[in-house]
Amino acid sequence: QVKTNINFRVHRLKLMECRQQNDETIDGFVTRARTIAKKNKEKIQQIKLKIDMGVSGNTLAIRTYHQMYKSAPTTVMLKPERNIRLMAYNGREIKCLVSIHFQRHSNSSESHDTKFYVVEMDGPPIIGLPTCEAMKLMTIHCDHIMDSTPDVTTIERLKETYPTLFDILG
């Protein structure tokens, strides 16, 4: 018999003035360089990010991309990201237009590069499991307990070994 105990622990993270709003969203800050009056200044934009621990990448809807970058190229000018195939939970393919990198700043004044895929779909920007782990928003604790496995060779033996798992119809 194999028992697996997995505990997800979601941590609060202060990322600039970041605060936890609820279980699924955080207020995050990303920075981008912008030339204003021929001087380089940093502009900080606040975006709401949805945490999805079942996703392996970070996505940003094209609409949000255009809101962040007013002078950004149109979708016609964006080239599809090669060798990237994004799939929704229902199996539908999500068209990836381009990937962009954000500098994410932590409390220790370190900056980290975070990759987002700009996609043709609506919805909030999503950060996936790898970014959540890198930002220490959550940790996964997993214990595997192995006992000897019973010798089950027939259906009758299976029902005897695990009587609580089968009802009259099973």
PDB file of N, CA and C in Angstrom, residues 12 17-18 22 32 37 54 60 69 74 118-119 132-133 168:
ATOM      1  N   ARG A  12       2.824  34.200   2.292  1.00  0.00           N
ATOM      2  CA  ARG A  12       2.658  35.608   1.924  1.00  0.00           C
ATOM      3  C   ARG A  12       4.007  36.110   1.465  1.00  0.00           C
ATOM      4  N   GLU A  17       5.315  46.426  -2.679  1.00  0.00           N
ATOM      5  CA  GLU A  17       4.221  46.620  -1.728  1.00  0.00           C
ATOM      6  C   GLU A  17       3.166  45.534  -1.884  1.00  0.00           C
ATOM      7  N   CYS A  18       3.602  44.333  -2.139  1.00  0.00           N
ATOM      8  CA  CYS A  18       2.680  43.232  -2.430  1.00  0.00           C
ATOM      9  C   CYS A  18       1.903  42.835  -1.178  1.00  0.00           C
ATOM     10  N   ASN A  22      -6.541  37.402  -1.628  1.00  0.00           N
ATOM     11  CA  ASN A  22      -7.313  36.206  -1.298  1.00  0.00           C
ATOM     12  C   ASN A  22      -6.493  35.009  -1.740  1.00  0.00           C
ATOM     13  N   ARG A  32       9.358  48.006 -15.919  1.00  0.00           N
ATOM     14  CA  ARG A  32       9.822  48.045 -17.297  1.00  0.00           C
ATOM     15  C   ARG A  32      10.481  49.387 -17.520  1.00  0.00           C
ATOM     16  N   ALA A  37      11.314  61.784 -21.889  1.00  0.00           N
ATOM     17  CA  ALA A  37      12.092  63.009 -22.091  1.00  0.00           C
ATOM     18  C   ALA A  37      13.577  62.701 -22.249  1.00  0.00           C
ATOM     19  N   GLY A  54      -1.525  24.434 -11.036  1.00  0.00           N
ATOM     20  CA  GLY A  54      -1.614  23.345 -11.996  1.00  0.00           C
ATOM     21  C   GLY A  54      -1.023  23.707 -13.343  1.00  0.00           C
ATOM     22  N   LEU A  60       0.093  35.785 -20.147  1.00  0.00           N
ATOM     23  CA  LEU A  60      -0.366  37.166 -20.140  1.00  0.00           C
ATOM     24  C   LEU A  60      -1.240  37.346 -21.371  1.00  0.00           C
ATOM     25  N   TYR A  69       1.836  47.985 -22.398  1.00  0.00           N
ATOM     26  CA  TYR A  69       2.727  48.589 -23.382  1.00  0.00           C
ATOM     27  C   TYR A  69       1.870  49.262 -24.444  1.00  0.00           C
ATOM     28  N   THR A  74       1.349  45.514 -32.781  1.00  0.00           N
ATOM     29  CA  THR A  74       0.036  44.872 -32.860  1.00  0.00           C
ATOM     30  C   THR A  74       0.215  43.371 -32.999  1.00  0.00           C
ATOM     31  N   VAL A 118       2.754  35.635 -24.016  1.00  0.00           N
ATOM     32  CA  VAL A 118       1.622  36.463 -24.418  1.00  0.00           C
ATOM     33  C   VAL A 118       0.730  35.584 -25.278  1.00  0.00           C
ATOM     34  N   VAL A 119      -0.531  35.435 -24.854  1.00  0.00           N
ATOM     35  CA  VAL A 119      -1.435  34.485 -25.497  1.00  0.00           C
ATOM     36  C   VAL A 119      -2.685  35.179 -26.014  1.00  0.00           C
ATOM     37  N   CYS A 132       5.695  30.205  -8.767  1.00  0.00           N
ATOM     38  CA  CYS A 132       5.234  30.224  -7.370  1.00  0.00           C
ATOM     39  C   CYS A 132       6.304  29.664  -6.440  1.00  0.00           C
ATOM     40  N   GLU A 133       6.930  28.572  -6.857  1.00  0.00           N
ATOM     41  CA  GLU A 133       7.996  27.987  -6.040  1.00  0.00           C
ATOM     42  C   GLU A 133       9.209  28.903  -5.985  1.00  0.00           C
ATOM     43  N   ILE A 168     -22.139  -2.451  -3.046  1.00  0.00           N
ATOM     44  CA  ILE A 168     -22.850  -3.628  -3.562  1.00  0.00           C
ATOM     45  C   ILE A 168     -22.744  -3.724  -5.077  1.00  0.00           C
TER      46      ILE A 168
END
